[in-house]
PDB file of C-alpha atoms in Angstrom:
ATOM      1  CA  UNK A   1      93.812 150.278 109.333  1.00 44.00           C
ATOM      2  CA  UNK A   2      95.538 147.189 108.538  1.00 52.00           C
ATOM      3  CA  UNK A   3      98.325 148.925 107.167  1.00 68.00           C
ATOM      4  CA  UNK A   4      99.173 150.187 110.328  1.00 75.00           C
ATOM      5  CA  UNK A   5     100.405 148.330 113.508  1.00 81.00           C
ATOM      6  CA  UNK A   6     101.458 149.352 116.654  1.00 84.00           C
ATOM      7  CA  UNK A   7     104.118 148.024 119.533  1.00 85.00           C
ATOM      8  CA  UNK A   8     104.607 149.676 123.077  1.00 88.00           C
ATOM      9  CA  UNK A   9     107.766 148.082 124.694  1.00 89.00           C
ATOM     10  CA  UNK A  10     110.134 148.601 128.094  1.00 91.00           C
ATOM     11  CA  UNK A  11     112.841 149.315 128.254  1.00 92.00           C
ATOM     12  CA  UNK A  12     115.237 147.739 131.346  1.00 91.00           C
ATOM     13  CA  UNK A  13     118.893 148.445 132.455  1.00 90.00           C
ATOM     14  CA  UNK A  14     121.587 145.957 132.922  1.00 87.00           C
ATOM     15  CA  UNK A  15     124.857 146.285 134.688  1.00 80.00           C
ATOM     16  CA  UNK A  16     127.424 143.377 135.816  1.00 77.00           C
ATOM     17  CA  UNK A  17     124.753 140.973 134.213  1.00 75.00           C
ATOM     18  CA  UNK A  18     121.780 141.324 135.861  1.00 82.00           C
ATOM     19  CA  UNK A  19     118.543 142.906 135.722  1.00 85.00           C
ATOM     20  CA  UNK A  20     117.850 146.312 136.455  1.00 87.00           C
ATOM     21  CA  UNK A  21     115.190 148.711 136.855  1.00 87.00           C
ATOM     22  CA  UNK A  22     112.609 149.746 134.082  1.00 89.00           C
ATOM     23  CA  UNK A  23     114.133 152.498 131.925  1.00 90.00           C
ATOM     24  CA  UNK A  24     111.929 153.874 129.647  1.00 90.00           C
ATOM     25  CA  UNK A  25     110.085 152.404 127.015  1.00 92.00           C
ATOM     26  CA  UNK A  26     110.331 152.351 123.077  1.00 92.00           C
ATOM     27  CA  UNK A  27     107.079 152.793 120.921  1.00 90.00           C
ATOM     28  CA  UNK A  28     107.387 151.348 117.607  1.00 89.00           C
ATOM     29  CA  UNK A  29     105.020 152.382 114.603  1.00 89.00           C
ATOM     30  CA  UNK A  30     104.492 150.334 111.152  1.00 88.00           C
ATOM     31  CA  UNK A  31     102.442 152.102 108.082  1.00 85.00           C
ATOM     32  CA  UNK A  32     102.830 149.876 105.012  1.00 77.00           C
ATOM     33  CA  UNK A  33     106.830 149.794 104.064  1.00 80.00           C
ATOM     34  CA  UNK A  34     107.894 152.306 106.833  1.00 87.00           C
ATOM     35  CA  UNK A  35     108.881 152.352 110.213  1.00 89.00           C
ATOM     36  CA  UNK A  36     109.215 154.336 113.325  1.00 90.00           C
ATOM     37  CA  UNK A  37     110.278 153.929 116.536  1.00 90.00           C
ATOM     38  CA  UNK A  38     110.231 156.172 119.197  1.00 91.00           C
ATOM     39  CA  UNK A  39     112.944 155.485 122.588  1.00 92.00           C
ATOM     40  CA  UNK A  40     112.281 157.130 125.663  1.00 91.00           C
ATOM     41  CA  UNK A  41     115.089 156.550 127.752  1.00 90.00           C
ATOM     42  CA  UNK A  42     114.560 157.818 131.521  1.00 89.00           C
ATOM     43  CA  UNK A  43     116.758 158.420 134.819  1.00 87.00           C
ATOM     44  CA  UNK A  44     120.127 156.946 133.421  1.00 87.00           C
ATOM     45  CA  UNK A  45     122.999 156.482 134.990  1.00 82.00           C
ATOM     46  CA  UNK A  46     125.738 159.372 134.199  1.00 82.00           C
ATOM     47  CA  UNK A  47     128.185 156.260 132.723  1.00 76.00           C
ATOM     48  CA  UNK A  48     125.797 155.922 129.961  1.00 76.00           C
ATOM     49  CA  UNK A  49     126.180 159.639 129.001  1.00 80.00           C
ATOM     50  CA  UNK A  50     128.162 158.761 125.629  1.00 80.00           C
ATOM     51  CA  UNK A  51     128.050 157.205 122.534  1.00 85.00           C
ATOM     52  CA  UNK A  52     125.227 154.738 122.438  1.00 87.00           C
ATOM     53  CA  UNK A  53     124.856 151.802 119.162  1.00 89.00           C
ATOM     54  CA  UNK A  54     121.077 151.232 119.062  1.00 90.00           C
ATOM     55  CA  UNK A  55     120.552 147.731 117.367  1.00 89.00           C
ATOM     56  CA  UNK A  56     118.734 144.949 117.223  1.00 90.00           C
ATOM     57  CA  UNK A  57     118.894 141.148 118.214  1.00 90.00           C
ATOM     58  CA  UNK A  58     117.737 137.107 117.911  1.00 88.00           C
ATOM     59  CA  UNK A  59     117.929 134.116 118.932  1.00 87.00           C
ATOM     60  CA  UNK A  60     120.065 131.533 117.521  1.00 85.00           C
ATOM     61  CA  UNK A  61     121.409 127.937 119.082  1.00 81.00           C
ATOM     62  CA  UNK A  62     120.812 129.363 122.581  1.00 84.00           C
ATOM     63  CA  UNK A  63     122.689 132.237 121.787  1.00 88.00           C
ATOM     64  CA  UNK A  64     121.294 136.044 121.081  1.00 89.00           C
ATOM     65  CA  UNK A  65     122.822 137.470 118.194  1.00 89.00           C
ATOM     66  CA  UNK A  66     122.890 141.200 118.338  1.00 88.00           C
ATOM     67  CA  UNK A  67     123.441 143.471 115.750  1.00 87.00           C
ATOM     68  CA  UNK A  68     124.432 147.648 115.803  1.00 85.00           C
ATOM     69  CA  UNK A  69     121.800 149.790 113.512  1.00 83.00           C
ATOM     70  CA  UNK A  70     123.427 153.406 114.463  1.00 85.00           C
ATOM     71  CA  UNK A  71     125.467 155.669 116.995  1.00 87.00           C
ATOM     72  CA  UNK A  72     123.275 157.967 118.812  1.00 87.00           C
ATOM     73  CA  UNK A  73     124.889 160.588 121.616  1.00 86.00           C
ATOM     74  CA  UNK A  74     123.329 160.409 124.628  1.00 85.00           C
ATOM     75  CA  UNK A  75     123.682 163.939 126.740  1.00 82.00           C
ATOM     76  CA  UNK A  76     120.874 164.248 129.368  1.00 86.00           C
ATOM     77  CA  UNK A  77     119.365 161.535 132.110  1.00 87.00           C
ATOM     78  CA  UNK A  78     116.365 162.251 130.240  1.00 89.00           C
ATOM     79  CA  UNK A  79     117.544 161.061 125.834  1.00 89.00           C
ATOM     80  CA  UNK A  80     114.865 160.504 123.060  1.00 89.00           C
ATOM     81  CA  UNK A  81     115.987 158.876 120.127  1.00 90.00           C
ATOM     82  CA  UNK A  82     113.837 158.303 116.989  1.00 90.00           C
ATOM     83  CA  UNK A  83     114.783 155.642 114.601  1.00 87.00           C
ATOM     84  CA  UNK A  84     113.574 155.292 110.921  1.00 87.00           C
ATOM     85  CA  UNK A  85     113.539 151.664 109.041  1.00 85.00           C
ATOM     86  CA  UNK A  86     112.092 149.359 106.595  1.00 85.00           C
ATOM     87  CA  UNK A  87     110.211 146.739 108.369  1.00 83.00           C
ATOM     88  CA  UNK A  88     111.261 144.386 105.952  1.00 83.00           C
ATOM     89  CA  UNK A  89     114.998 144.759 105.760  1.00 80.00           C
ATOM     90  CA  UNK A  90     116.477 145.614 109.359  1.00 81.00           C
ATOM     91  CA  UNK A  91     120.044 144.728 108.944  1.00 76.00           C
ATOM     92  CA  UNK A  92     119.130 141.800 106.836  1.00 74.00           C
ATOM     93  CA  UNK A  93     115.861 140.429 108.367  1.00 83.00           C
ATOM     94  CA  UNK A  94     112.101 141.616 108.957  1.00 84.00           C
ATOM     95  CA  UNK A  95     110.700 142.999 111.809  1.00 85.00           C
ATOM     96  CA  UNK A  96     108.353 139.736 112.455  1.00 82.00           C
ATOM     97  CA  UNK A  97     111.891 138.316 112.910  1.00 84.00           C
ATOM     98  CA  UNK A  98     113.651 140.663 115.307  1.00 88.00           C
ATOM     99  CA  UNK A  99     113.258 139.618 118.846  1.00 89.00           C
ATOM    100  CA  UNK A 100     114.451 142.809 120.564  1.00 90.00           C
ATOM    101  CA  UNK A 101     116.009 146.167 120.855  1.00 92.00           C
ATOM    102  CA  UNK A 102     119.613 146.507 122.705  1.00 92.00           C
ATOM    103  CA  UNK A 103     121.017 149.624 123.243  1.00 91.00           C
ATOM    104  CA  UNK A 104     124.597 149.697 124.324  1.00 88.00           C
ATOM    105  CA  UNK A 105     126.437 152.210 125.934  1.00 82.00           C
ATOM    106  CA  UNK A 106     130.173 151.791 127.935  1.00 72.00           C
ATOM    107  CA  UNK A 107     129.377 148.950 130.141  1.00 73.00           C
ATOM    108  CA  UNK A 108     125.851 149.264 130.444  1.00 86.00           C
ATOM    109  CA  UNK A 109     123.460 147.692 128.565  1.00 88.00           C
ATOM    110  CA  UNK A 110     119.442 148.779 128.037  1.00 91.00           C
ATOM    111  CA  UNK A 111     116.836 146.412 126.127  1.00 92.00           C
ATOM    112  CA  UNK A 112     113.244 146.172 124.833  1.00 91.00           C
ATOM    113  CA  UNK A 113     112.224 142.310 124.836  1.00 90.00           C
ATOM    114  CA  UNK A 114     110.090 141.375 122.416  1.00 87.00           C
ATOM    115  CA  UNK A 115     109.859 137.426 122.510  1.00 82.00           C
ATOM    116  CA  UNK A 116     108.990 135.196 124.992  1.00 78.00           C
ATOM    117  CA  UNK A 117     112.769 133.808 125.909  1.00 83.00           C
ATOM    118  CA  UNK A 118     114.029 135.761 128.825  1.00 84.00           C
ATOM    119  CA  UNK A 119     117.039 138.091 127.887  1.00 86.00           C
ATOM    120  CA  UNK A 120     120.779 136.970 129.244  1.00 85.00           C
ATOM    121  CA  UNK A 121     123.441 139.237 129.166  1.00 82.00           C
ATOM    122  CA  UNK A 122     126.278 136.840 129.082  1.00 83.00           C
ATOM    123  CA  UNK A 123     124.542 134.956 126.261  1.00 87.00           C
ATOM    124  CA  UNK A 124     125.235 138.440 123.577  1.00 87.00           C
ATOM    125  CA  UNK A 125     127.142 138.226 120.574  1.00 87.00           C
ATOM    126  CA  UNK A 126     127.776 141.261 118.608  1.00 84.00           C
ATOM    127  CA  UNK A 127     127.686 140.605 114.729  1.00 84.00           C
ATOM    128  CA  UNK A 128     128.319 142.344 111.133  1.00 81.00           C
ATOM    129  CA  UNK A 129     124.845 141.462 110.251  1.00 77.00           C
ATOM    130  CA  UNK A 130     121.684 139.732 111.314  1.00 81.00           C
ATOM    131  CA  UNK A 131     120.883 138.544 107.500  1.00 75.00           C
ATOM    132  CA  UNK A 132     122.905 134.949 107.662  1.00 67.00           C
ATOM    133  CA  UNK A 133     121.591 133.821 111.443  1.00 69.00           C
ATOM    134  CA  UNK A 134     118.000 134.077 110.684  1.00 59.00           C
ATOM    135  CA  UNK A 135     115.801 132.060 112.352  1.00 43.00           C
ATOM    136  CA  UNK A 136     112.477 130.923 111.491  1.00 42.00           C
ATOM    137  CA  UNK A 137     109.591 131.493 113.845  1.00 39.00           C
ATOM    138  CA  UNK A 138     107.290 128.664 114.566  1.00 40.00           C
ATOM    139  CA  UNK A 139     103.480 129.361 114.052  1.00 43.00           C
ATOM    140  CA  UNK A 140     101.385 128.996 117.118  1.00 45.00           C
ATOM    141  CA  UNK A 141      97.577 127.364 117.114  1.00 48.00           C
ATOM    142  CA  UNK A 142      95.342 129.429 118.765  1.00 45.00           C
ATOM    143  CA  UNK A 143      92.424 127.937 120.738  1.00 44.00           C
ATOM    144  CA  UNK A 144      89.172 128.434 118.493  1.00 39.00           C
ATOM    145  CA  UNK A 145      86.833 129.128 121.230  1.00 41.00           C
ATOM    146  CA  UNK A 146      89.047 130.955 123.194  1.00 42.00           C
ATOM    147  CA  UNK A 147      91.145 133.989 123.386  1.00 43.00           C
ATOM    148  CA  UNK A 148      94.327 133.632 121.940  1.00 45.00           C
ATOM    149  CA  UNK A 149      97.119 134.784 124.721  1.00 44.00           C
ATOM    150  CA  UNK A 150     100.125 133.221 125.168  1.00 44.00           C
ATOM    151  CA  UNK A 151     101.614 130.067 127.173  1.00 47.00           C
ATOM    152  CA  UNK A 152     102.690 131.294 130.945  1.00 43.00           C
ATOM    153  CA  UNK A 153     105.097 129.908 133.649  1.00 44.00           C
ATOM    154  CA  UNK A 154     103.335 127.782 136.156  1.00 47.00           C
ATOM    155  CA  UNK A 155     104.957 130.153 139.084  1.00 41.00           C
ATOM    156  CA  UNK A 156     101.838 132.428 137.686  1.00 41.00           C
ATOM    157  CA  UNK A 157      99.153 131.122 138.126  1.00 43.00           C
ATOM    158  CA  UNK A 158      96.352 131.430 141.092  1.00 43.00           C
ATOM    159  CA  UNK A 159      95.022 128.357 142.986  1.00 42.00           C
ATOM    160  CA  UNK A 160      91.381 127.745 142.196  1.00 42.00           C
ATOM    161  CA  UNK A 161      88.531 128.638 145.677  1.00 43.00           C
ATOM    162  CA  UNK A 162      87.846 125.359 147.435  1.00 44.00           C
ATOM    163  CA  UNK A 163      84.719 125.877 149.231  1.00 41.00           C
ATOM    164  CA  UNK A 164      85.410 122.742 151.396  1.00 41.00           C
ATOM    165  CA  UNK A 165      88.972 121.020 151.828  1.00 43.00           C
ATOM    166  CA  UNK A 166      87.015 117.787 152.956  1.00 42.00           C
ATOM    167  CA  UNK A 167      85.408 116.965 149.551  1.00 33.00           C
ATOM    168  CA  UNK A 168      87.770 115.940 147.135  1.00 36.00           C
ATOM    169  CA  UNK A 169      85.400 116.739 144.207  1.00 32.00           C
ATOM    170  CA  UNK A 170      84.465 120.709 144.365  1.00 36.00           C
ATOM    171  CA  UNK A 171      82.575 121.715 140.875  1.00 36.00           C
ATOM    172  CA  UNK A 172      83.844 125.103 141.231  1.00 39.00           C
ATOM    173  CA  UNK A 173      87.387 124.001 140.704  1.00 39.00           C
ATOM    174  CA  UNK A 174      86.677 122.816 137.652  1.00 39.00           C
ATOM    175  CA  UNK A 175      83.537 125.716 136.876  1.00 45.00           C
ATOM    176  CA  UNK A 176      84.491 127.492 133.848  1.00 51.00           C
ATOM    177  CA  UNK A 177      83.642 131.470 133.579  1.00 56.00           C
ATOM    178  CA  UNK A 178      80.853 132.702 131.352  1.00 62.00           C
ATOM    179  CA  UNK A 179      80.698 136.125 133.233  1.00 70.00           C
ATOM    180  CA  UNK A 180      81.651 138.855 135.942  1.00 75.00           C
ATOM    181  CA  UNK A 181      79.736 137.611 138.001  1.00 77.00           C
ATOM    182  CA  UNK A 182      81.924 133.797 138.030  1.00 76.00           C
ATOM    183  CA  UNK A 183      84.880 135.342 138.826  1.00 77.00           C
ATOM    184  CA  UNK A 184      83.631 136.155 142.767  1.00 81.00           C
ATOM    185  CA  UNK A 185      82.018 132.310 142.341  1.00 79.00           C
ATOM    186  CA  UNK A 186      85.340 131.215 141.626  1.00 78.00           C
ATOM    187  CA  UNK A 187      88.404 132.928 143.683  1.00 80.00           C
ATOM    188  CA  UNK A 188      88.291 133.802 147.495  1.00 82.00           C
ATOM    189  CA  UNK A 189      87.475 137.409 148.063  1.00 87.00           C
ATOM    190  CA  UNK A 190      89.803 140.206 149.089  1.00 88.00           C
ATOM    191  CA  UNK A 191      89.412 143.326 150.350  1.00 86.00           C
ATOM    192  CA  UNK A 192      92.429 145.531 149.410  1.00 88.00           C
ATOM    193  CA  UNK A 193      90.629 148.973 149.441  1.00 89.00           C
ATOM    194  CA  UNK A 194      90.118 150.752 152.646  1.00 84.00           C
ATOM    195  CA  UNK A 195      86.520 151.891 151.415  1.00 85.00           C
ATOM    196  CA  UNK A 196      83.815 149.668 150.065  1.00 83.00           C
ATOM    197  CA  UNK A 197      83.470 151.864 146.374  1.00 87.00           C
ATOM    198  CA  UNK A 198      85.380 148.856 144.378  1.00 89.00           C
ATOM    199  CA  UNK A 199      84.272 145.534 146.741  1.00 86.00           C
ATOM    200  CA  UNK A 200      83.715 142.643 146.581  1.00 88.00           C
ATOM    201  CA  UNK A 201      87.261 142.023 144.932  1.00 90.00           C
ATOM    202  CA  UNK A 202      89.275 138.926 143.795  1.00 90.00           C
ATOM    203  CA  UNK A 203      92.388 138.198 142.164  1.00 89.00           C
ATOM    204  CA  UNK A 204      92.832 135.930 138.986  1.00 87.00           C
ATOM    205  CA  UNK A 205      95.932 135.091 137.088  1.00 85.00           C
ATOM    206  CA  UNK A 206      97.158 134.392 133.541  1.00 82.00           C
ATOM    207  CA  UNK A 207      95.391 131.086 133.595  1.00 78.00           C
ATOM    208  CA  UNK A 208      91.619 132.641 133.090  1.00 77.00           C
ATOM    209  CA  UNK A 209      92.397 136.168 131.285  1.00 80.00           C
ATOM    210  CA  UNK A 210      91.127 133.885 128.193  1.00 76.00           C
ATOM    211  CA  UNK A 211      87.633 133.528 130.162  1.00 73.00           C
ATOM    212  CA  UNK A 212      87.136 137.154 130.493  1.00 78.00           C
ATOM    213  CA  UNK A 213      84.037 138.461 129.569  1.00 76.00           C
ATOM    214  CA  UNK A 214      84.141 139.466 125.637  1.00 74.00           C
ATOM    215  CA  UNK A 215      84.115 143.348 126.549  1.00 73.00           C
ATOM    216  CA  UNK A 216      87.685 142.840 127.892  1.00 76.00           C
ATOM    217  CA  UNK A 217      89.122 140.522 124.464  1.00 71.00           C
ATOM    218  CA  UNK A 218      91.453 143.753 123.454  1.00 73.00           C
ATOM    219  CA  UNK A 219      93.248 144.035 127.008  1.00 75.00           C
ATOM    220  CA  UNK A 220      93.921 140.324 127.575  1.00 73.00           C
ATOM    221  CA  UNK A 221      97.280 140.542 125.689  1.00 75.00           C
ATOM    222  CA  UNK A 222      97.544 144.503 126.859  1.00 82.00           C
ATOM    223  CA  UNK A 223     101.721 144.639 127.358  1.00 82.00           C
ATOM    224  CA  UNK A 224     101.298 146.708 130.817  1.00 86.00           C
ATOM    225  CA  UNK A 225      98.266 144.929 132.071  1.00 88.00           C
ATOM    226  CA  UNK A 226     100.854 141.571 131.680  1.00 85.00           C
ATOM    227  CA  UNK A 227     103.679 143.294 133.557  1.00 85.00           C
ATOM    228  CA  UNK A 228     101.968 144.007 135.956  1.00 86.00           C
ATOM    229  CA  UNK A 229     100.827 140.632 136.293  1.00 85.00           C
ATOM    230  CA  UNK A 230     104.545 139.357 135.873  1.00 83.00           C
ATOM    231  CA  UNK A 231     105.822 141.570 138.404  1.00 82.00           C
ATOM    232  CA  UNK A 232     102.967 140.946 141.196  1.00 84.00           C
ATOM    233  CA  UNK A 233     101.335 137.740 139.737  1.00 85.00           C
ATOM    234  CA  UNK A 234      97.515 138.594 139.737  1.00 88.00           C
ATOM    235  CA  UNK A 235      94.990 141.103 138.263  1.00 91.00           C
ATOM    236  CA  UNK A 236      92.235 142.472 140.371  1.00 92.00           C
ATOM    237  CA  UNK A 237      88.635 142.112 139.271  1.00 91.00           C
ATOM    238  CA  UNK A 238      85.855 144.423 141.409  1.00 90.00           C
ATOM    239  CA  UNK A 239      82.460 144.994 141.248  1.00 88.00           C
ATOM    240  CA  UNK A 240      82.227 149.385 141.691  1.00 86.00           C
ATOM    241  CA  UNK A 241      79.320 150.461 143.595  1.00 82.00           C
ATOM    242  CA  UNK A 242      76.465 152.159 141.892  1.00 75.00           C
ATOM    243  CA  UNK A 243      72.824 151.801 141.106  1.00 67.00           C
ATOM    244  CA  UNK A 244      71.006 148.610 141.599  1.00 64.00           C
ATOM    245  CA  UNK A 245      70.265 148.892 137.905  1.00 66.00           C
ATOM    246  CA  UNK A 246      73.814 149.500 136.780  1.00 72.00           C
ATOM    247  CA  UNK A 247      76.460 146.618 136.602  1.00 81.00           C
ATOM    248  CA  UNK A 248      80.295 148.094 136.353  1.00 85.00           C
ATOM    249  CA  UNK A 249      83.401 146.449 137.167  1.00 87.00           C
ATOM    250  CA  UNK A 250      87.018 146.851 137.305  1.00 89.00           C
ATOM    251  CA  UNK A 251      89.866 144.989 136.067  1.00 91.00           C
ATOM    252  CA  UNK A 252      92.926 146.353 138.091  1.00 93.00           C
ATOM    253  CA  UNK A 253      96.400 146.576 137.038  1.00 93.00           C
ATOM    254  CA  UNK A 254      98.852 146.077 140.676  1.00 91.00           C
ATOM    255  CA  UNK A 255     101.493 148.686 140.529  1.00 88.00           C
ATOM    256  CA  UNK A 256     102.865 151.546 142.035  1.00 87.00           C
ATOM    257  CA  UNK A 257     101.933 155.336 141.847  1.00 88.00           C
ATOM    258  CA  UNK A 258     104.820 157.394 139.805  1.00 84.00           C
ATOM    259  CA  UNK A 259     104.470 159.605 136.894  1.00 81.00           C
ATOM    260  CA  UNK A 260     106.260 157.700 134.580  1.00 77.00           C
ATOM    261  CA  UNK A 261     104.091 155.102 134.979  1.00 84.00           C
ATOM    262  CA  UNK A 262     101.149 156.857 134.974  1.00 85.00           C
ATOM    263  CA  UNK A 263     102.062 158.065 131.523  1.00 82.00           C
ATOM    264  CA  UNK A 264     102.357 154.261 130.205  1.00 84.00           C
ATOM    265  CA  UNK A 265      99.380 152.894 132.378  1.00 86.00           C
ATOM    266  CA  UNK A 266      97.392 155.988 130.548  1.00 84.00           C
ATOM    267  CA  UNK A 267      98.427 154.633 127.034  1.00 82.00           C
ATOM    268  CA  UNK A 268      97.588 151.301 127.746  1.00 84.00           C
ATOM    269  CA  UNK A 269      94.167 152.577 128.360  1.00 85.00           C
ATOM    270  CA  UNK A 270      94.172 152.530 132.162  1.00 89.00           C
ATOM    271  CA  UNK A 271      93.662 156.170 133.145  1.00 87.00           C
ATOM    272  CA  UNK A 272      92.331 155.414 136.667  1.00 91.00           C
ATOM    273  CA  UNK A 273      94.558 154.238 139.733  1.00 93.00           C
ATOM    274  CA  UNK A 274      93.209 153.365 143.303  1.00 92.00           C
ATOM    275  CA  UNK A 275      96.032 153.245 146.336  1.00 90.00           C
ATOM    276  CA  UNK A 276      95.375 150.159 148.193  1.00 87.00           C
ATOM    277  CA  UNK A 277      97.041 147.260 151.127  1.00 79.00           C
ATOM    278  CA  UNK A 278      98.239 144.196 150.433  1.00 72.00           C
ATOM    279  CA  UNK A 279      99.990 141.610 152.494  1.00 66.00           C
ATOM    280  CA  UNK A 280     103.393 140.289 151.238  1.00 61.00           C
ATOM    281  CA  UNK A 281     103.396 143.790 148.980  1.00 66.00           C
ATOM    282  CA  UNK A 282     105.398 145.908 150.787  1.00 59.00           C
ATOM    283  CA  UNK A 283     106.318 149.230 148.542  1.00 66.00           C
ATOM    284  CA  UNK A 284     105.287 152.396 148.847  1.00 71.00           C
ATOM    285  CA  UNK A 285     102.298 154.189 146.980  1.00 83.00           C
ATOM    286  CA  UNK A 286     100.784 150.755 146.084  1.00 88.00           C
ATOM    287  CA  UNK A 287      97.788 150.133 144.269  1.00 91.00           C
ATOM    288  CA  UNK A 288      95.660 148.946 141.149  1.00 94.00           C
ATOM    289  CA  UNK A 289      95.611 151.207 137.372  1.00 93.00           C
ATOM    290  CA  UNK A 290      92.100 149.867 136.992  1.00 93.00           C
ATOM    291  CA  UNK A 291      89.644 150.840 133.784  1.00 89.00           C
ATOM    292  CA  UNK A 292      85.627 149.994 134.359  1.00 87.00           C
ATOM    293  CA  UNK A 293      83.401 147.670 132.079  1.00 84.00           C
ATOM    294  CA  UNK A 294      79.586 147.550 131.684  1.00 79.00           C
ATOM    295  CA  UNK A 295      77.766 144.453 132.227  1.00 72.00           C
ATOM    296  CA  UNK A 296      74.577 144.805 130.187  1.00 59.00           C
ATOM    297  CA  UNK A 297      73.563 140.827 130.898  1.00 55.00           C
TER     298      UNK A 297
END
């Protein structure tokens, strides 16, 4: 429907400035001239047990200008709040302009980041309205033949296979992917599974999500397939054992076995999760939210 849109956000704590855990998440629904959004907030802390303002926020000359929308009570660990709006007027500005929800509560504060500047604390100012600090949002060219995801730090990406360090020149550096089967051409195997159902295996980063097969176009921008890959800085791609004549593979999501986030994992489409080792991951119940393709080449 293209009436309709859809936004599945999460939520994090901070305290004292900095950066806490993932608290929920906020799922936001547009139809035409009306608007929904749906905050799950989970595990708080018993100082936010009061009076919450639930707002929005932007950016504006390096500063994030925040702005209340209503009081909601918050009387359980586990609080829902449902908000109603006009996408076109939220406290003075559209929702193509809004950059975030803040929810604030004593001296705790709990946000759903919607843009690509990271969120600062100590950079907040509260204001009457949002209407007279607009900004304007730049338009970004997307890559004709390619998949349009956006720009990421350099700190994610994954170094290319090298075949030989002696040769200066090694074509599959530079070998671009045209299928599943690339990606094990391309990357040094692992082996993070303990059986050989999912091998061979490799990990790729942000860098080549935009040469993923075109069964996969609808998950390269998936918001908990990139978290994952923010958090742990690689995907996993595996080829599943089966019949000669079948061709399936995985695309894994690294993360960590809880029922909370196998609730989001489940509506980002990724129902299935494998447990699995990795060195330099050390946390508990580790492993991939994976979903399986079809190859039909």
């Amino acid at each position: 429907m293209s009436d309709y849109s859809r936004r599945i956000s999460y939520i994090y704590e901070y305290e004292n400035g900095e950066k806490g855990q993932n608290k929920g998440y906020i799922k936001t629904e547009v139809r035409q001239d009306r608007g929904k959004m749906d905050i799950e907030l989970r595990e708080l802390k018993p100082s936010s047990l009061s009076e919450a303002t639930v707002g929005y926020y932007l950016w504006k000359g390096g500063r994030i200008k925040a702005c209340g929308y209503r009081k909601e009570q918050l009387t359980g660990r586990n609080s829902s709040i449902v908000l109603d709006f006009n996408p076109k007027d939220m406290e003075g500005v559209s929702l193509s302009e809004i950059c975030g929800v803040i929810i604030r509560c004593s001296d705790i504060i709990y946000t759903a980041e919607w843009s690509e500047e990271e969120f600062d604390l100590k950079l907040v100012d509260w204001v009457d309205s949002l209407k007279e600090i607009m900004v304007e949002a730049k338009p970004k060219e997307k890559p004709a033949d390619e998949l349009a995801i956006q720009e990421i730090p350099d700190f994610l990406k994954v170094k290319k296979k090298e075949k030989n360090k002696n040769i200066k020149y090694d074509k599959s550096y530079h070998m671009k992917i045209n299928n599943w089967k690339d990606m094990f051409k391309k990357y040094d195997i692992v082996e993070p599974f303990n059986d050989d159902i999912i091998q061979p295996c490799v990990e790729i980063g942000y860098e080549d999500l935009k040469y993923l097969p075109s069964s996969c176009k609808n998950v390269v921008n998936n918001s908990f397939l990139l978290h994952g890959l923010y958090y742990y800085r690689h995907v996993l791609i595996g080829r599943q054992r089966c019949r000669k004549a079948q061709k399936i593979y995985m695309l894994g999501v690294p993360g960590r076995y809880e029922n909370s986030e196998r609730m989001i994992a489940a509506m980002f489409g990724f129902d299935n999760f494998k447990a699995a080792q990795r060195n330099g991951i050390n946390c508990s119940n580790f492993g991939y939210w994976y979903t399986l393709f079809r190859d039909d080449e």
